[in-house]
């Protein structure tokens, strides 16, 4: 698909005034070390919900890899497809025939040879997952001749599938045991607890035969942890961590704006997504002694009508692109915590077409949709990859005065990439400072607007670095500065996360809720107290007072994302600045609300220290 290329200043929304003024400051000579991670990794972030060995995409692989520089994310069909064709062990009818698995695994590897140019590392970076209605063991499961009907039989298949169907050079590094299992427990005739137990059986057997594979779950569909005073969290997420957490290498879940299977049709982009991440981290640290990493194996926006077949709508696609970029730039703040993020963007997705669909209707998450004549046409979801095309580099420090204007700065040789994304539904005027001296270097831009009836993508060249830009609602912008020589790093700021010793505390009016933060690093820099309240509509979202080691803190009135007015319960992370001079090796934060009800789900102290 060709997109219009516009050169010159007029294509970039430059402004002198608007309602909300935002200050973005750049520090290109200061490395941003996020928990020790300093390099932007496209394998983590610029992915597609496909694997690199899908023969139905063979005519598109060169375009995906060479033109758009896309990396692969997830394979949801090969494991269950292989399971169905394996006979039962003659001596153990509830187990797969391992001898047949070895033979068919060899044939599978030979068939995969149709792509001799496939990068083995790309194959390895794929997340393998499967469907609970096929691969969760129940006495009545006859999906394959051998079931799965027992935990042990199912675990045996997972382990030998990964052993025999791949070589050591191509075996996927990540396994999600089941995809979105708990929301399907009733229809399958099982319980969330039994599904959690399956994760333990599979993890132990898989790692016994394939020690290089990381196993995780529970791959939650409906991550509304705050529902019913956090009953959802206690009954599902906490239960899973208590049951299977020790055996897991990572925790995974899906974050959609809209409704995924069930729940309230509201946005997660912003404070809500950060709250989910902090809650998993906090309880993992408390329960397991470490904040185990996370995989977001689906994210985006589910439009009205869900994942059914729809007539193509550019306006709907624009809203999807807004959610994709809005969530991605938030995930990019945590490369030390997140193994991989996978936008729910499918290739052709032939399995999504419904036989009774309207003419030309298709799933809204396809990169190529099928027309009524059987041909395929590229959708504007590809603009996600056009925007991120070629972006890489080392993180450099930057700041934004508004939580809805997200900023990333990447130094890549003699190029400096500045990414700006507006999460708000209002325009923002952004004042930029701190540009390096580019000499005679060029300044290029990309702009992806998503607030209208269709997405608008522009790219071009500017005469000079802009001092002010306007961001529309959901607007993403890239400014690329070419310098005569690489921008030399002189210092480093390292971001540390300190987890409170406990979590999930009830809020009582005028009574202090206390969190302790032991083993805190100190020095020159900045810090933020990340508080995540869950409170019913009508109760105060912001605390009345916050004391840090006895000193009052200034409480910002904004948080990332929307106001969550449509939700019955607000749940999200508030970032409260803490002067670095207040930090001690052991710290106490006290939070006071004016009214009773709800909980402070967790608290995390982020400390950003200067390293010469």
PDB file of N, CA, C and O in Angstrom, residues 266-309:
ATOM      1  N   UNK A 266     -14.585   0.017  28.475  1.00  0.00           N
ATOM      2  CA  UNK A 266     -13.851   1.247  28.716  1.00  0.00           C
ATOM      3  C   UNK A 266     -12.375   1.048  28.392  1.00  0.00           C
ATOM      4  O   UNK A 266     -11.908  -0.068  28.170  1.00  0.00           O
ATOM      5  N   UNK A 267     -11.628   2.151  28.407  1.00  0.00           N
ATOM      6  CA  UNK A 267     -10.221   2.108  28.017  1.00  0.00           C
ATOM      7  C   UNK A 267      -9.322   1.595  29.136  1.00  0.00           C
ATOM      8  O   UNK A 267      -9.606   1.797  30.318  1.00  0.00           O
ATOM      9  N   UNK A 268      -8.241   0.969  28.708  1.00  0.00           N
ATOM     10  CA  UNK A 268      -7.172   0.600  29.626  1.00  0.00           C
ATOM     11  C   UNK A 268      -5.919   1.446  29.397  1.00  0.00           C
ATOM     12  O   UNK A 268      -5.070   1.548  30.273  1.00  0.00           O
ATOM     13  N   UNK A 269      -5.795   2.025  28.204  1.00  0.00           N
ATOM     14  CA  UNK A 269      -4.612   2.830  27.899  1.00  0.00           C
ATOM     15  C   UNK A 269      -4.444   3.923  28.949  1.00  0.00           C
ATOM     16  O   UNK A 269      -5.356   4.702  29.204  1.00  0.00           O
ATOM     17  N   UNK A 270      -3.281   3.973  29.558  1.00  0.00           N
ATOM     18  CA  UNK A 270      -3.006   4.977  30.575  1.00  0.00           C
ATOM     19  C   UNK A 270      -2.782   4.362  31.936  1.00  0.00           C
ATOM     20  O   UNK A 270      -2.169   3.297  32.080  1.00  0.00           O
ATOM     21  N   UNK A 271      -3.309   5.023  32.970  1.00  0.00           N
ATOM     22  CA  UNK A 271      -3.063   4.627  34.352  1.00  0.00           C
ATOM     23  C   UNK A 271      -3.568   3.223  34.651  1.00  0.00           C
ATOM     24  O   UNK A 271      -2.983   2.512  35.478  1.00  0.00           O
ATOM     25  N   UNK A 272      -4.646   2.804  33.991  1.00  0.00           N
ATOM     26  CA  UNK A 272      -5.201   1.481  34.251  1.00  0.00           C
ATOM     27  C   UNK A 272      -4.202   0.382  33.884  1.00  0.00           C
ATOM     28  O   UNK A 272      -3.977  -0.559  34.663  1.00  0.00           O
ATOM     29  N   UNK A 273      -3.595   0.487  32.711  1.00  0.00           N
ATOM     30  CA  UNK A 273      -2.599  -0.507  32.301  1.00  0.00           C
ATOM     31  C   UNK A 273      -1.406  -0.516  33.246  1.00  0.00           C
ATOM     32  O   UNK A 273      -0.894  -1.580  33.618  1.00  0.00           O
ATOM     33  N   UNK A 274      -0.957   0.672  33.656  1.00  0.00           N
ATOM     34  CA  UNK A 274       0.177   0.732  34.578  1.00  0.00           C
ATOM     35  C   UNK A 274      -0.183   0.123  35.932  1.00  0.00           C
ATOM     36  O   UNK A 274       0.657  -0.516  36.574  1.00  0.00           O
ATOM     37  N   UNK A 275      -1.429   0.301  36.346  1.00  0.00           N
ATOM     38  CA  UNK A 275      -1.855  -0.284  37.611  1.00  0.00           C
ATOM     39  C   UNK A 275      -1.838  -1.804  37.576  1.00  0.00           C
ATOM     40  O   UNK A 275      -1.448  -2.454  38.556  1.00  0.00           O
ATOM     41  N   UNK A 276      -2.282  -2.379  36.460  1.00  0.00           N
ATOM     42  CA  UNK A 276      -2.244  -3.846  36.318  1.00  0.00           C
ATOM     43  C   UNK A 276      -0.812  -4.349  36.430  1.00  0.00           C
ATOM     44  O   UNK A 276      -0.521  -5.318  37.142  1.00  0.00           O
ATOM     45  N   UNK A 277       0.102  -3.684  35.725  1.00  0.00           N
ATOM     46  CA  UNK A 277       1.495  -4.097  35.753  1.00  0.00           C
ATOM     47  C   UNK A 277       2.084  -3.987  37.160  1.00  0.00           C
ATOM     48  O   UNK A 277       2.764  -4.900  37.647  1.00  0.00           O
ATOM     49  N   UNK A 278       1.826  -2.871  37.829  1.00  0.00           N
ATOM     50  CA  UNK A 278       2.367  -2.686  39.172  1.00  0.00           C
ATOM     51  C   UNK A 278       1.787  -3.679  40.162  1.00  0.00           C
ATOM     52  O   UNK A 278       2.483  -4.133  41.087  1.00  0.00           O
ATOM     53  N   UNK A 279       0.515  -4.027  40.004  1.00  0.00           N
ATOM     54  CA  UNK A 279      -0.117  -4.983  40.918  1.00  0.00           C
ATOM     55  C   UNK A 279       0.501  -6.367  40.751  1.00  0.00           C
ATOM     56  O   UNK A 279       0.826  -7.042  41.748  1.00  0.00           O
ATOM     57  N   UNK A 280       0.674  -6.820  39.511  1.00  0.00           N
ATOM     58  CA  UNK A 280       1.345  -8.102  39.292  1.00  0.00           C
ATOM     59  C   UNK A 280       2.747  -8.087  39.885  1.00  0.00           C
ATOM     60  O   UNK A 280       3.169  -9.032  40.567  1.00  0.00           O
ATOM     61  N   UNK A 281       3.496  -7.031  39.596  1.00  0.00           N
ATOM     62  CA  UNK A 281       4.860  -6.931  40.107  1.00  0.00           C
ATOM     63  C   UNK A 281       4.901  -6.976  41.630  1.00  0.00           C
ATOM     64  O   UNK A 281       5.715  -7.679  42.236  1.00  0.00           O
ATOM     65  N   UNK A 282       4.016  -6.188  42.246  1.00  0.00           N
ATOM     66  CA  UNK A 282       4.044  -6.066  43.700  1.00  0.00           C
ATOM     67  C   UNK A 282       3.731  -7.391  44.383  1.00  0.00           C
ATOM     68  O   UNK A 282       4.447  -7.817  45.300  1.00  0.00           O
ATOM     69  N   UNK A 283       2.653  -8.057  43.941  1.00  0.00           N
ATOM     70  CA  UNK A 283       2.310  -9.306  44.608  1.00  0.00           C
ATOM     71  C   UNK A 283       3.324 -10.406  44.291  1.00  0.00           C
ATOM     72  O   UNK A 283       3.645 -11.228  45.150  1.00  0.00           O
ATOM     73  N   UNK A 284       3.827 -10.421  43.069  1.00  0.00           N
ATOM     74  CA  UNK A 284       4.873 -11.389  42.731  1.00  0.00           C
ATOM     75  C   UNK A 284       6.076 -11.209  43.650  1.00  0.00           C
ATOM     76  O   UNK A 284       6.651 -12.185  44.150  1.00  0.00           O
ATOM     77  N   UNK A 285       6.465  -9.949  43.889  1.00  0.00           N
ATOM     78  CA  UNK A 285       7.610  -9.686  44.769  1.00  0.00           C
ATOM     79  C   UNK A 285       7.309 -10.134  46.197  1.00  0.00           C
ATOM     80  O   UNK A 285       8.152 -10.748  46.864  1.00  0.00           O
ATOM     81  N   UNK A 286       6.102  -9.831  46.678  1.00  0.00           N
ATOM     82  CA  UNK A 286       5.738 -10.199  48.047  1.00  0.00           C
ATOM     83  C   UNK A 286       5.636 -11.712  48.204  1.00  0.00           C
ATOM     84  O   UNK A 286       6.149 -12.302  49.163  1.00  0.00           O
ATOM     85  N   UNK A 287       5.001 -12.376  47.249  1.00  0.00           N
ATOM     86  CA  UNK A 287       4.720 -13.818  47.367  1.00  0.00           C
ATOM     87  C   UNK A 287       5.911 -14.688  46.966  1.00  0.00           C
ATOM     88  O   UNK A 287       6.167 -15.725  47.589  1.00  0.00           O
ATOM     89  N   UNK A 288       6.658 -14.267  45.929  1.00  0.00           N
ATOM     90  CA  UNK A 288       7.684 -15.122  45.358  1.00  0.00           C
ATOM     91  C   UNK A 288       9.099 -14.603  45.593  1.00  0.00           C
ATOM     92  O   UNK A 288      10.067 -15.294  45.248  1.00  0.00           O
ATOM     93  N   UNK A 289       9.211 -13.394  46.137  1.00  0.00           N
ATOM     94  CA  UNK A 289      10.535 -12.842  46.385  1.00  0.00           C
ATOM     95  C   UNK A 289      11.157 -12.157  45.187  1.00  0.00           C
ATOM     96  O   UNK A 289      12.292 -11.680  45.264  1.00  0.00           O
ATOM     97  N   UNK A 290      10.427 -12.098  44.089  1.00  0.00           N
ATOM     98  CA  UNK A 290      10.900 -11.410  42.893  1.00  0.00           C
ATOM     99  C   UNK A 290       9.695 -10.979  42.060  1.00  0.00           C
ATOM    100  O   UNK A 290       8.653 -11.635  42.065  1.00  0.00           O
ATOM    101  N   UNK A 291       9.863  -9.869  41.361  1.00  0.00           N
ATOM    102  CA  UNK A 291       8.830  -9.431  40.424  1.00  0.00           C
ATOM    103  C   UNK A 291       9.107 -10.123  39.096  1.00  0.00           C
ATOM    104  O   UNK A 291       9.958  -9.678  38.318  1.00  0.00           O
ATOM    105  N   UNK A 292       8.439 -11.238  38.863  1.00  0.00           N
ATOM    106  CA  UNK A 292       8.701 -11.996  37.641  1.00  0.00           C
ATOM    107  C   UNK A 292       8.265 -11.176  36.424  1.00  0.00           C
ATOM    108  O   UNK A 292       7.292 -10.414  36.490  1.00  0.00           O
ATOM    109  N   UNK A 293       8.971 -11.330  35.307  1.00  0.00           N
ATOM    110  CA  UNK A 293       8.657 -10.506  34.127  1.00  0.00           C
ATOM    111  C   UNK A 293       7.286 -10.832  33.555  1.00  0.00           C
ATOM    112  O   UNK A 293       6.649 -11.822  33.919  1.00  0.00           O
ATOM    113  N   UNK A 294       6.853  -9.985  32.632  1.00  0.00           N
ATOM    114  CA  UNK A 294       5.514 -10.093  32.077  1.00  0.00           C
ATOM    115  C   UNK A 294       5.571 -10.141  30.555  1.00  0.00           C
ATOM    116  O   UNK A 294       6.514  -9.654  29.931  1.00  0.00           O
ATOM    117  N   UNK A 295       4.547 -10.760  29.979  1.00  0.00           N
ATOM    118  CA  UNK A 295       4.343 -10.790  28.534  1.00  0.00           C
ATOM    119  C   UNK A 295       2.938 -10.283  28.269  1.00  0.00           C
ATOM    120  O   UNK A 295       1.969 -10.803  28.832  1.00  0.00           O
ATOM    121  N   UNK A 296       2.817  -9.255  27.446  1.00  0.00           N
ATOM    122  CA  UNK A 296       1.503  -8.787  26.999  1.00  0.00           C
ATOM    123  C   UNK A 296       1.339  -9.331  25.594  1.00  0.00           C
ATOM    124  O   UNK A 296       1.827  -8.756  24.615  1.00  0.00           O
ATOM    125  N   UNK A 297       0.677 -10.485  25.480  1.00  0.00           N
ATOM    126  CA  UNK A 297       0.660 -11.221  24.212  1.00  0.00           C
ATOM    127  C   UNK A 297      -0.505 -10.839  23.304  1.00  0.00           C
ATOM    128  O   UNK A 297      -0.610 -11.369  22.197  1.00  0.00           O
ATOM    129  N   UNK A 298      -1.365  -9.957  23.759  1.00  0.00           N
ATOM    130  CA  UNK A 298      -2.353  -9.301  22.902  1.00  0.00           C
ATOM    131  C   UNK A 298      -2.639  -7.940  23.515  1.00  0.00           C
ATOM    132  O   UNK A 298      -2.766  -7.811  24.732  1.00  0.00           O
ATOM    133  N   UNK A 299      -2.737  -6.939  22.659  1.00  0.00           N
ATOM    134  CA  UNK A 299      -3.221  -5.632  23.115  1.00  0.00           C
ATOM    135  C   UNK A 299      -3.757  -4.867  21.920  1.00  0.00           C
ATOM    136  O   UNK A 299      -3.501  -5.208  20.765  1.00  0.00           O
ATOM    137  N   UNK A 300      -4.518  -3.809  22.214  1.00  0.00           N
ATOM    138  CA  UNK A 300      -5.103  -3.007  21.145  1.00  0.00           C
ATOM    139  C   UNK A 300      -6.460  -2.478  21.567  1.00  0.00           C
ATOM    140  O   UNK A 300      -6.679  -2.174  22.737  1.00  0.00           O
ATOM    141  N   UNK A 301      -7.361  -2.379  20.603  1.00  0.00           N
ATOM    142  CA  UNK A 301      -8.717  -1.909  20.888  1.00  0.00           C
ATOM    143  C   UNK A 301      -9.720  -2.833  20.224  1.00  0.00           C
ATOM    144  O   UNK A 301      -9.600  -3.137  19.034  1.00  0.00           O
ATOM    145  N   UNK A 302     -10.679  -3.299  21.009  1.00  0.00           N
ATOM    146  CA  UNK A 302     -11.776  -4.102  20.474  1.00  0.00           C
ATOM    147  C   UNK A 302     -12.939  -3.161  20.189  1.00  0.00           C
ATOM    148  O   UNK A 302     -13.496  -2.547  21.104  1.00  0.00           O
ATOM    149  N   UNK A 303     -13.312  -3.007  18.925  1.00  0.00           N
ATOM    150  CA  UNK A 303     -14.361  -2.049  18.570  1.00  0.00           C
ATOM    151  C   UNK A 303     -15.752  -2.580  18.917  1.00  0.00           C
ATOM    152  O   UNK A 303     -15.922  -3.749  19.304  1.00  0.00           O
ATOM    153  N   UNK A 304     -16.742  -1.714  18.778  1.00  0.00           N
ATOM    154  CA  UNK A 304     -18.120  -2.149  18.944  1.00  0.00           C
ATOM    155  C   UNK A 304     -18.435  -3.294  17.996  1.00  0.00           C
ATOM    156  O   UNK A 304     -18.047  -3.265  16.836  1.00  0.00           O
ATOM    157  N   UNK A 305     -19.111  -4.311  18.492  1.00  0.00           N
ATOM    158  CA  UNK A 305     -19.352  -5.499  17.684  1.00  0.00           C
ATOM    159  C   UNK A 305     -18.307  -6.573  17.881  1.00  0.00           C
ATOM    160  O   UNK A 305     -18.417  -7.677  17.339  1.00  0.00           O
ATOM    161  N   UNK A 306     -17.258  -6.237  18.656  1.00  0.00           N
ATOM    162  CA  UNK A 306     -16.260  -7.234  19.007  1.00  0.00           C
ATOM    163  C   UNK A 306     -15.420  -7.702  17.843  1.00  0.00           C
ATOM    164  O   UNK A 306     -15.135  -6.959  16.903  1.00  0.00           O
ATOM    165  N   UNK A 307     -15.035  -8.973  17.889  1.00  0.00           N
ATOM    166  CA  UNK A 307     -14.119  -9.539  16.913  1.00  0.00           C
ATOM    167  C   UNK A 307     -14.835 -10.251  15.774  1.00  0.00           C
ATOM    168  O   UNK A 307     -14.233 -11.052  15.061  1.00  0.00           O
ATOM    169  N   UNK A 308     -16.106  -9.953  15.597  1.00  0.00           N
ATOM    170  CA  UNK A 308     -16.853 -10.545  14.490  1.00  0.00           C
ATOM    171  C   UNK A 308     -16.417  -9.921  13.169  1.00  0.00           C
ATOM    172  O   UNK A 308     -15.560  -9.044  13.115  1.00  0.00           O
ATOM    173  N   UNK A 309     -17.005 -10.378  12.061  1.00  0.00           N
ATOM    174  CA  UNK A 309     -16.702  -9.823  10.740  1.00  0.00           C
ATOM    175  C   UNK A 309     -17.478  -8.530  10.534  1.00  0.00           C
ATOM    176  O   UNK A 309     -18.690  -8.462  10.779  1.00  0.00           O
TER     177      UNK A 309
END
